[in-house]
Coordinates of C-alpha atoms and ligand atoms in Angstrom, one line a residue:
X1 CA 85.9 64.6 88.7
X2 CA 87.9 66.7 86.5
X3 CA 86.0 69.7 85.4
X4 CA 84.5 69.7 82.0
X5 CA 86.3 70.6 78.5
X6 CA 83.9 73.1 77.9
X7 CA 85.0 75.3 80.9
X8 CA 87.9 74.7 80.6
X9 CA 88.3 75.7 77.0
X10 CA 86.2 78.9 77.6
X11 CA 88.9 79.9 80.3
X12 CA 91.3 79.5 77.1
X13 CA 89.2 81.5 74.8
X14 CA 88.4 84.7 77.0
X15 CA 91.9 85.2 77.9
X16 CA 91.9 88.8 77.1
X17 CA 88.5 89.6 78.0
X18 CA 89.2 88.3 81.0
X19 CA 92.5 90.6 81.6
X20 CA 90.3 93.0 80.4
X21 CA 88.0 92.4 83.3
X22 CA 90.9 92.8 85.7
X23 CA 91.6 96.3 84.0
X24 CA 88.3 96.9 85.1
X25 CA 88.7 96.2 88.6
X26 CA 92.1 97.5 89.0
X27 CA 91.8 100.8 87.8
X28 CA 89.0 101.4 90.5
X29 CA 91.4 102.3 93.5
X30 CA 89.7 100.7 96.3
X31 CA 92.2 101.7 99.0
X32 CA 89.8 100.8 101.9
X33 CA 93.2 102.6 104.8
X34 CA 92.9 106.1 103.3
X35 CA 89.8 107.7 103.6
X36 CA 89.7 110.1 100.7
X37 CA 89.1 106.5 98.9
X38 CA 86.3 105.4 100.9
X39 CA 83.9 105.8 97.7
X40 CA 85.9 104.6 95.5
X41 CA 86.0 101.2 98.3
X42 CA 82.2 101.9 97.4
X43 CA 81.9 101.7 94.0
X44 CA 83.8 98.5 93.7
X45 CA 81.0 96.7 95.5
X46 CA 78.8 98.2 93.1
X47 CA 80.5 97.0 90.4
X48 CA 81.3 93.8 91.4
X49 CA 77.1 93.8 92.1
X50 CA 76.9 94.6 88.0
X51 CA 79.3 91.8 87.3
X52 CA 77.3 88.5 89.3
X53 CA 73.6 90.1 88.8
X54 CA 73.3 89.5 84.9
X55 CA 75.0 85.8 85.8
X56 CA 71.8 84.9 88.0
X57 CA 74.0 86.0 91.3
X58 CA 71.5 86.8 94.1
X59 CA 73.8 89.6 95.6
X60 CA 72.7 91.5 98.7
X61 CA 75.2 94.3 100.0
X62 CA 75.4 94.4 103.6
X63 CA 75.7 97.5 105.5
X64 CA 78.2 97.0 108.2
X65 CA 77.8 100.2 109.7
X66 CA 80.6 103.0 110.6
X67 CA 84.0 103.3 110.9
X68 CA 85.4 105.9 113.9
X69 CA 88.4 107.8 112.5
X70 CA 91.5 108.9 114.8
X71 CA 90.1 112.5 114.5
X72 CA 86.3 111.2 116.3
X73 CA 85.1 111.7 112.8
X74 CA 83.1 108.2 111.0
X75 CA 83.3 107.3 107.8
X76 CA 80.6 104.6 106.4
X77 CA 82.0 100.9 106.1
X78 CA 82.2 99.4 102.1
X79 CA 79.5 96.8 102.0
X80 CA 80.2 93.0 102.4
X81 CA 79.0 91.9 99.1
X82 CA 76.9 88.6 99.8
X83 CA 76.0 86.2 96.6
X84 CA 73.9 83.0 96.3
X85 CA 74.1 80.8 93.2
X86 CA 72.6 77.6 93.6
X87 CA 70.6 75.9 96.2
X88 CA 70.5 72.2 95.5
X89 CA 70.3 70.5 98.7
X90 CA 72.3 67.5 96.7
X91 CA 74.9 69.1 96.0
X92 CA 77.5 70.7 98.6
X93 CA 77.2 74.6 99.4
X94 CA 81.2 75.9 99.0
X95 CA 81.7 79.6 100.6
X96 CA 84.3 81.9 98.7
X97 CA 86.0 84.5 100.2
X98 CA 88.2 87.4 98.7
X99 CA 88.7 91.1 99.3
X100 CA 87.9 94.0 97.1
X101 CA 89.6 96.5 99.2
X102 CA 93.6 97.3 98.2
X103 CA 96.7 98.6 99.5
X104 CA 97.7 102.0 99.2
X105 CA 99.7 102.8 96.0
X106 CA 101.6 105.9 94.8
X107 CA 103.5 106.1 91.3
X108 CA 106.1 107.7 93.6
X109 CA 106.6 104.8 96.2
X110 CA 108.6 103.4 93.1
X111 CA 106.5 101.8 90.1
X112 CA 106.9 101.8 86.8
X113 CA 103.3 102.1 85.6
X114 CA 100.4 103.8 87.0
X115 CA 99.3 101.4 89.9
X116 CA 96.0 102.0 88.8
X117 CA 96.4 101.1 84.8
X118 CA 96.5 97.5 84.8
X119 CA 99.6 97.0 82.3
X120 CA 100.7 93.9 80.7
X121 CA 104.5 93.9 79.9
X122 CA 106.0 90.7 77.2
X123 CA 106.5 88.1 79.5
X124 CA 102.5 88.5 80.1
X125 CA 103.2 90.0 83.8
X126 CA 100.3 92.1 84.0
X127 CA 101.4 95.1 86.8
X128 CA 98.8 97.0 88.7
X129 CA 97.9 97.5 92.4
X130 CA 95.1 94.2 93.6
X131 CA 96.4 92.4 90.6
X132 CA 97.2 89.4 92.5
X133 CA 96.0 90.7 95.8
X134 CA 93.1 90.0 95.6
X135 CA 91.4 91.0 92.4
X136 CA 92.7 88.6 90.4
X137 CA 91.5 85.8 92.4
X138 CA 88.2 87.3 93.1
X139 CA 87.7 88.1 89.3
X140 CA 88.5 84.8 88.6
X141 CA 85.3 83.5 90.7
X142 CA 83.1 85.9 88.5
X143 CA 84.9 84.2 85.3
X144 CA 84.3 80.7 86.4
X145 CA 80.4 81.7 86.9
X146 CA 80.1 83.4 83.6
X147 CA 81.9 80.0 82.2
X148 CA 79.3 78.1 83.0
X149 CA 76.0 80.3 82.9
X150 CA 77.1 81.7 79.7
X151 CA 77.8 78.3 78.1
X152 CA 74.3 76.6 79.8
X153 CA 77.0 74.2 82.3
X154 CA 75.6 73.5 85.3
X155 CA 77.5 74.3 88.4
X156 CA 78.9 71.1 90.6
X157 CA 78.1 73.2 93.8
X158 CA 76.1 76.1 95.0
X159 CA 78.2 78.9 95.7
X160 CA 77.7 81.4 98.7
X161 CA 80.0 84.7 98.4
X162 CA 81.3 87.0 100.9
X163 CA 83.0 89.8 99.6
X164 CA 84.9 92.5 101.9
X165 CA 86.2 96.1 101.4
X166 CA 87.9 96.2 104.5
X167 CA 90.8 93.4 104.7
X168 CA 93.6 95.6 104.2
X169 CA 92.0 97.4 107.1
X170 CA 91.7 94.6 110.0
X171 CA 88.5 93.7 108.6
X172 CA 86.4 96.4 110.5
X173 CA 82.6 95.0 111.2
X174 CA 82.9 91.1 109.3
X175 CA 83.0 89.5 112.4
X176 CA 80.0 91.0 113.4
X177 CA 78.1 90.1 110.6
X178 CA 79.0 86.5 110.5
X179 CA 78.0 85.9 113.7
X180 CA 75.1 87.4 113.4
X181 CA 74.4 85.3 109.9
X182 CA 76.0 82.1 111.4
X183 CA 72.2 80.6 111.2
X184 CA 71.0 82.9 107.8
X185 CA 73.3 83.2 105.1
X186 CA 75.9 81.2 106.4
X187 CA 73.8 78.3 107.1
X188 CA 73.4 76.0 104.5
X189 CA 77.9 76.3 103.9
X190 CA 80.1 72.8 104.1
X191 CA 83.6 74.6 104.0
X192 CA 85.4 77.5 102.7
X193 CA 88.1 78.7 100.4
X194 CA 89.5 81.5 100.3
X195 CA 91.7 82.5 97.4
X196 CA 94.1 85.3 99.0
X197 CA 97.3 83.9 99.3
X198 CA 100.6 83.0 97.2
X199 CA 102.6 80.1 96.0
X200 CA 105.6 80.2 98.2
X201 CA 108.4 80.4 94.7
X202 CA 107.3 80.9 91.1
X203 CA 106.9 76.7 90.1
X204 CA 105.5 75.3 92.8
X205 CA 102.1 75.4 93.9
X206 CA 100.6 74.9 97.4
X207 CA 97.6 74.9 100.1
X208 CA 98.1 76.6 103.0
X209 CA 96.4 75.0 106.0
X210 CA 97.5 78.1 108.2
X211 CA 98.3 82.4 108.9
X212 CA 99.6 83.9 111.3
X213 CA 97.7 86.5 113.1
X214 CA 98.4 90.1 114.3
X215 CA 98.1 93.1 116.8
X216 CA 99.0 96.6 115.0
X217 CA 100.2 99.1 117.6
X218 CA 100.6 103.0 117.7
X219 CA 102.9 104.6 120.4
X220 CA 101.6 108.3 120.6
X221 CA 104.4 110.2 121.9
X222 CA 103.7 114.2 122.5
X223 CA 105.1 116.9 124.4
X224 CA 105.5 120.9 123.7
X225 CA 101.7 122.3 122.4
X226 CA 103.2 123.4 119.1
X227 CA 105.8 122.1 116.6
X228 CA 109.2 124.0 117.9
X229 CA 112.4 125.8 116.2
X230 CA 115.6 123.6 117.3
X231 CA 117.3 126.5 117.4
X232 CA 115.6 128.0 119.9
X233 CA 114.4 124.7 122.2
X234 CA 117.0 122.5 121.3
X235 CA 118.4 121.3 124.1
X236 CA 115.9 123.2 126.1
X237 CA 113.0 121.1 126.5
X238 CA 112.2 116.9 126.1
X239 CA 111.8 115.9 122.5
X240 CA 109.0 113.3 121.8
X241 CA 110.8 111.8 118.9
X242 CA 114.1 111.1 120.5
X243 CA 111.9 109.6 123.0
X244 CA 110.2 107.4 120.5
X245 CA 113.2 106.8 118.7
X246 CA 114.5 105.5 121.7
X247 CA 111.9 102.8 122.4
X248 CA 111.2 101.8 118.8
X249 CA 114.9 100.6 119.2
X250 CA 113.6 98.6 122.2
X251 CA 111.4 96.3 120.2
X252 CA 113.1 93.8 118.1
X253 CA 117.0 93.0 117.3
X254 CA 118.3 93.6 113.8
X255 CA 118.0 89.8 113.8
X256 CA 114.7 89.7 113.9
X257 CA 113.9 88.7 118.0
X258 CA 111.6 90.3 120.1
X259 CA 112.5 92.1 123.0
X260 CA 109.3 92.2 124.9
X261 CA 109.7 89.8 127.6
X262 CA 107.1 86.8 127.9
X263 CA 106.2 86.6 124.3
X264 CA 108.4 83.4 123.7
X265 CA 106.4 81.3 126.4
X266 CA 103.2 82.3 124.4
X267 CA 104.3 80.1 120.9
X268 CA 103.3 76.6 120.5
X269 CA 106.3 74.6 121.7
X270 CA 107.8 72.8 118.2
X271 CA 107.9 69.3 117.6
X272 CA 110.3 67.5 115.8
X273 CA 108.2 65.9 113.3
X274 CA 107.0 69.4 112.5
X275 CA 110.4 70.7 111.9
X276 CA 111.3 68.0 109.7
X277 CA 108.1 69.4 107.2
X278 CA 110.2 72.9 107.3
X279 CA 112.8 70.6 105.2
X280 CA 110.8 69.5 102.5
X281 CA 108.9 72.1 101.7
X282 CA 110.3 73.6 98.1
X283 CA 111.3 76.8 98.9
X284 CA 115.1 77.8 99.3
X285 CA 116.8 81.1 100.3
X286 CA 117.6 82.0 97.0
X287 CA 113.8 82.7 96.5
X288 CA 113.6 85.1 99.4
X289 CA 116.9 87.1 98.2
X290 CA 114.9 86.7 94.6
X291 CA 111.8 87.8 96.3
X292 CA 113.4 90.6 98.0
X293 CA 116.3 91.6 95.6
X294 CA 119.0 91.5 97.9
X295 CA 120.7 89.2 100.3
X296 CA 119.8 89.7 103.2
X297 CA 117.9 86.8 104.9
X298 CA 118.6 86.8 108.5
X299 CA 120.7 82.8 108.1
X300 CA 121.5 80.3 106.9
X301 CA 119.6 77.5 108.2
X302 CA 116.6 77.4 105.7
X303 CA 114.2 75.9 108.7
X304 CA 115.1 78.9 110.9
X305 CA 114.3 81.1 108.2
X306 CA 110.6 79.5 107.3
X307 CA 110.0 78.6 111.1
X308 CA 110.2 83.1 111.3
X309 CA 108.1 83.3 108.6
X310 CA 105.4 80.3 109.2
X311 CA 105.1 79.3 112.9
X312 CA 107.2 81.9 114.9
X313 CA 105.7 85.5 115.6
X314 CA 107.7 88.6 114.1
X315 CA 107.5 92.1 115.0
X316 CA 108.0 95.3 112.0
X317 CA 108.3 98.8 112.7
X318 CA 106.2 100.6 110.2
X319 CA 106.7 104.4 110.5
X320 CA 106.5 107.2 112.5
X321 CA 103.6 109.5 112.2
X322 CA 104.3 113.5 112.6
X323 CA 108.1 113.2 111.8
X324 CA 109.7 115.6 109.3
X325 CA 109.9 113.3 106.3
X326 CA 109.8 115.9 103.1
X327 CA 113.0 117.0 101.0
X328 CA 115.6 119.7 102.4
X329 CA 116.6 120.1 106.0
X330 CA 113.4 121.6 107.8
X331 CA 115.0 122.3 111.5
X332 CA 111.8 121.5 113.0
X333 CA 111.0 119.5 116.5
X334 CA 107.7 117.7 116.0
X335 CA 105.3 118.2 118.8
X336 CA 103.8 114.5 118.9
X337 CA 104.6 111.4 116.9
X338 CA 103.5 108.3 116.6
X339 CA 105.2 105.0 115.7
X340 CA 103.9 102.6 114.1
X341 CA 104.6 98.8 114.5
X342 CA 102.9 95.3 114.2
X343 CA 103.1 91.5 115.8
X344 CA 102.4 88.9 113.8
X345 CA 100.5 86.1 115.8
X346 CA 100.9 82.6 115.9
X347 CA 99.1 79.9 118.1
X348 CA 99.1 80.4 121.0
X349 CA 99.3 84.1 120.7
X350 CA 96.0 86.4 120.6
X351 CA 96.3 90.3 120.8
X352 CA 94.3 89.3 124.4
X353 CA 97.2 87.5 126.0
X354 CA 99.9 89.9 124.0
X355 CA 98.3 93.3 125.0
X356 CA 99.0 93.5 128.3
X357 CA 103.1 92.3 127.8
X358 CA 103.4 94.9 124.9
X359 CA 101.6 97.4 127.5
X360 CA 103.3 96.8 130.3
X361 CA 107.0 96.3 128.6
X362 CA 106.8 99.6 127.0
X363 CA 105.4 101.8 129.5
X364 CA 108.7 100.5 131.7
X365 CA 111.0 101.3 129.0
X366 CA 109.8 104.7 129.3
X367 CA 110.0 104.7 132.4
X368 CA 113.7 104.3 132.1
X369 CA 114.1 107.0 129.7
X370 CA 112.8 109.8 132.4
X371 CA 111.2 112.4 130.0
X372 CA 108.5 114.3 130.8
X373 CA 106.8 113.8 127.7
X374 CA 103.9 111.8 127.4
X375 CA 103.0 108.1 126.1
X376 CA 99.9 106.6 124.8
X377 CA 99.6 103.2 124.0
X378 CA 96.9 101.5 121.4
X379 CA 96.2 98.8 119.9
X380 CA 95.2 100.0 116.2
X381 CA 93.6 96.5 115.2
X382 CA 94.2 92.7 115.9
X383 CA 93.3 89.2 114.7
X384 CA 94.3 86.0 115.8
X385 CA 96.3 83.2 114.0
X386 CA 94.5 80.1 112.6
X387 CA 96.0 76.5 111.6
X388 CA 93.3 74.0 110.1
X389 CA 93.6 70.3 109.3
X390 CA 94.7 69.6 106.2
X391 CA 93.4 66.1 106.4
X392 CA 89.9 67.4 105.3
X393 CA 88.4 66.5 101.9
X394 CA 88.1 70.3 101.3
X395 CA 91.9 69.8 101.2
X396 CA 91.9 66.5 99.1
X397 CA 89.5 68.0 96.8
X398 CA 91.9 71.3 95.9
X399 CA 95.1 68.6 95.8
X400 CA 93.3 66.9 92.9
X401 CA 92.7 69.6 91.5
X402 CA 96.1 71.3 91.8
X403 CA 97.6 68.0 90.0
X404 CA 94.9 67.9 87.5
X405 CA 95.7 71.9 86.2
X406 CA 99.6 72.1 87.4
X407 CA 100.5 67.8 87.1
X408 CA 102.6 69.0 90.2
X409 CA 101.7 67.7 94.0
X410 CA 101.2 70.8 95.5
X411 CA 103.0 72.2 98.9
X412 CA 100.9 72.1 102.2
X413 CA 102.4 75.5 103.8
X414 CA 101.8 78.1 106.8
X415 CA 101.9 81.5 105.9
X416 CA 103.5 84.4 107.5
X417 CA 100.4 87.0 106.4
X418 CA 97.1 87.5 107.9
X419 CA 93.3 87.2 107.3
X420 CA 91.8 88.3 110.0
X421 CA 88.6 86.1 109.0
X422 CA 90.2 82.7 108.4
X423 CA 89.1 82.1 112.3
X424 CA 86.2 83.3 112.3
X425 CA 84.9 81.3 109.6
X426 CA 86.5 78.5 111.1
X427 CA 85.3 79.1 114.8
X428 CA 82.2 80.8 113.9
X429 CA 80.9 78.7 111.6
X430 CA 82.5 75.5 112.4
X431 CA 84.1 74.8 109.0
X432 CA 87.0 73.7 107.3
X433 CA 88.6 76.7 105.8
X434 CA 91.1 76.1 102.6
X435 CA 93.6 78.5 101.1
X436 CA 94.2 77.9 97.7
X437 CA 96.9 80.7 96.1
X438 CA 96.5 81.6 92.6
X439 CA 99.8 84.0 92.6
X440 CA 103.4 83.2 92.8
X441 CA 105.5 84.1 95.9
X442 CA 107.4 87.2 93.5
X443 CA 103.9 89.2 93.1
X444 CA 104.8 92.3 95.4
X445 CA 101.9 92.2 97.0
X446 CA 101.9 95.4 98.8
X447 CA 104.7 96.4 97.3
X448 CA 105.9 98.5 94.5
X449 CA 105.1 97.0 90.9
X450 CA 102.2 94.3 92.3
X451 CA 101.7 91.8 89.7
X452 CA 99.9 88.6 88.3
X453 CA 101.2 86.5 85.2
X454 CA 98.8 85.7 83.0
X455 CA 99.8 82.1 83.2
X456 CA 98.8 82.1 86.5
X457 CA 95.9 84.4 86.5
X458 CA 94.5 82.3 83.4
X459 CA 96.0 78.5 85.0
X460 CA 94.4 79.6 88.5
X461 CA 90.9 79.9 86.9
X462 CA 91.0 76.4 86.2
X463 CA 92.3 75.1 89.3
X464 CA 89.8 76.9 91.5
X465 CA 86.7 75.8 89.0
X466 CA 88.1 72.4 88.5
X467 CA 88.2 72.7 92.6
X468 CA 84.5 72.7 92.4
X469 CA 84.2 69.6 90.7
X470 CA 86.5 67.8 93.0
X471 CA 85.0 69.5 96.4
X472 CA 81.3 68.5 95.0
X473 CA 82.7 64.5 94.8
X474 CA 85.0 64.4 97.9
X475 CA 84.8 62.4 101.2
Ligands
BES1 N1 96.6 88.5 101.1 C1 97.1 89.0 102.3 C2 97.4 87.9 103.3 C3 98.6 87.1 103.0 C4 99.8 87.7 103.0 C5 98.5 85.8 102.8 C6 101.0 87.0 102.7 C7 99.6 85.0 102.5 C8 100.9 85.6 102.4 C9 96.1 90.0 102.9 O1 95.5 90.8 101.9 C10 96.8 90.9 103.8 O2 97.6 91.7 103.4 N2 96.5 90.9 105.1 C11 96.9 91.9 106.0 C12 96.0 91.8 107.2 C13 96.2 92.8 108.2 C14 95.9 94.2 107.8 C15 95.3 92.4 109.4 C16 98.3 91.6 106.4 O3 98.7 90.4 106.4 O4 99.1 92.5 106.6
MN2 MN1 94.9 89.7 100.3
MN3 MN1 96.9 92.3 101.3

């Protein structure tokens, strides 16, 4: 059932109120990984309250409790923002998902506006930080609702909507909640989609029936009591960052495999009918090096390349904590750093079985280096990797609709990302989880100069309302 005329024609006509919605939204910096923003996390939940209340949302904000800090300090958790519209026991109950929370962003990292002004160049790119990840999306949700309350449509489904501020942040205290609202809130759901992901190119659109999953690690590395003088200790005593230095470069090869012994018998063994799906999928190296600006995929072979992004586990050194990192030429030796690097999960990986290899691996390698500084190992946050069945109507539903909006088949792709809560809703709650992208695969999430076309932003609020209409008719 394709979604009314009426909807969709409204979707046409608020075009700019709608971006001017997303101005809204962006300029509140809801950077839920730095703590001097933790209010501002706050205040989005507030103001996404104001948004569904005058549509005849029920919204309830949960308090998830605290958050411990590195320092022993807490810090309060944002709210999970839960909404009910709708609660026709004919009609199908669809769960939405998104996150309010965003990535850091600095005008100095590199981009051209203020991350925080949502700014709309000529081609309609509209640049901010959460544009496409994952305001845009969860804006969109509110604009599909107001589409139809403001206009007197009624709604094909009821809608349940968890919100959370914490995404970017290993998703700190959702889990909990779920689990403890499997048989409340969560009760009445018949699947999920979550809107947080991205096309793979800029023409193609596509489902993704799985992510990868992850364990964040920080190698504390300390030694003297103070920061030193190289002139005077140099030389003279251990130095904790040539020591980390040293096993950082013990991780993962410049072309891209992982040292850490054991880790390959972990993966899913491939089959050949799955590689063969690699083939088809429609996305070439030429849209990474587009992507990326430069040349510098790791080969050739375009199903070695998406097999490390989509069903293979990586590992990324992040940064080192503590190190000199300002202009000039400080002569300092830094009395404790810590580096900062990631694995990304895939079946049948979990930070459970990886911990003890990563553990175990590293405190050898140190071992081997025979300092007498000192190592600490943690594990900074984890989730596991999920793959659903794309032979689900929830899936058949969002494929209509994708061809109704786009009159393209769309992709059915892994992604290399996580969402920590993709598995829990699947697991917990025992549904079918969907993730249907809104963005195209050259947003920058994360990155410098973050952005959502219009086209899309505007194109993907049809698809995911006329997904309502085909999820409420679907068998
Ligand atoms: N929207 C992304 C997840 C994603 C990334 C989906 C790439 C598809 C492609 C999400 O907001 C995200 O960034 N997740 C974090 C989770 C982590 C902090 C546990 C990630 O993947 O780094
Ligand atoms: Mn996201
Ligand atoms: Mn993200």
């Amino acid at each position: 059932m394709p979604a009314p005329a009426k909807f969709i024609s409204y979707i046409d006509a608020h075009k700019d109120a709608f971006i001017a919605r997303l101005g809204e939204a962006v300029a509140i910096p809801s950077v839920s990984g730095d703590p001097s923003h933790r209010p501002d996390v706050i205040k989005m939940a507030s103001y996404i309250k104001s948004l569904l209340e005058p549509l005849g949302v029920k919204v309830e904000l949960k308090d998830v409790g605290m958050e411990k800090q590195p320092d022993g300090t807490e810090l309060p958790l944002p709210p999970v923002v839960f909404g009910t519209l709708g609660a026709d026991p004919k009609k199908k109950t669809v769960l939405l998902y998104a996150h309010y929370d965003v990535q850091p962003a600095l005008v100095s990292d590199g981009w051209n506006t203020d991350p925080f002004t949502l700014t709309p160049d000529k081609e309609g790119r509209l640049f901010g930080r959460g544009s496409t990840d994952d305001k845009g999306p969860l804006i969109a949700w509110i604009n599909i609702v107001e589409a139809h309350v403001k206009q007197g449509i009624e709604l094909p489904v009821n809608i349940k909507f968890c919100l959370e501020g914490m995404e970017e942040s290993g998703s700190e205290g959702l889990d909990d909640l779920i689990e403890k609202e499997k048989d409340g809130f969560f009760k009445s759901c018949d699947c999920v989609c979550i809107c947080d992901n991205y096309w793979m190119n800029d023409r193609t659109p596509c489902l993704t029936y799985g992510v990868r999953g992850m364990s964040y690690y920080r190698i504390i590395v300390s030694g003297p009591a103070r920061d030193l003088h190289s002139g005077l200790f140099g030389n003279t005593v251990h130095e904790p960052m040539t020591d980390l230095i040293l096993l950082m470069s013990k991780l993962v090869t410049p072309s891209g495999e992982i040292m850490i012994p054991g880790l390959d018998k972990l993966v899913a063994p491939l089959t050949d009918a799955e590689k063969k799906r690699y083939e088809t999928i429609d996305f070439a190296l030429s849209d990474i090096e587009e992507q990326v600006g430069a040349k510098i995929v790791l080969s050739d072979d375009k199903p070695r390349v998406l097999m490390g992004r989509m069903r293979n586990p990586s590992l990324s050194l992040h940064g080192i904590e503590g190190a000199f990192y300002g202009p000039g030429a400080k002569t300092v030796i830094p009395a404790k750093v810590q580096g900062k690097f990631s694995i990304r999960l895939v079946p049948n990986m979990t930070p459970e079985n990886v911990d003890p290899l990563v553990i175990k691996y590293l405190s050898d390698e140190f071992a081997k280096l025979k300092t007498k500084s000192t190592l600490k190992i943690e594990n900074i946050h984890g989730g596991k990797a999920w793959v659903a069945d794309p032979d689900h109507w929830n899936f058949r539903a969002a494929i209509k609709a994708t061809e109704e909006v786009y009159k393209k088949k769309p992709d059915l792709t892994r992604e290399g990302g996580s969402i920590p809560v993709t598995l829990t809703f699947a697991d917990v709650l025992g549904l079918n989880v969907l993730l249907l992208p809104m963005g195209r695969g050259d947003d920058g999430a994360h990155s410098t100069n973050e952005k959502l076309d219009t086209y899309n932003y505007i194109e993907g609020t049809k698809l995911l309302g006329t997904y309502l209409y085909e999820v409420a008719v679907t068998n």
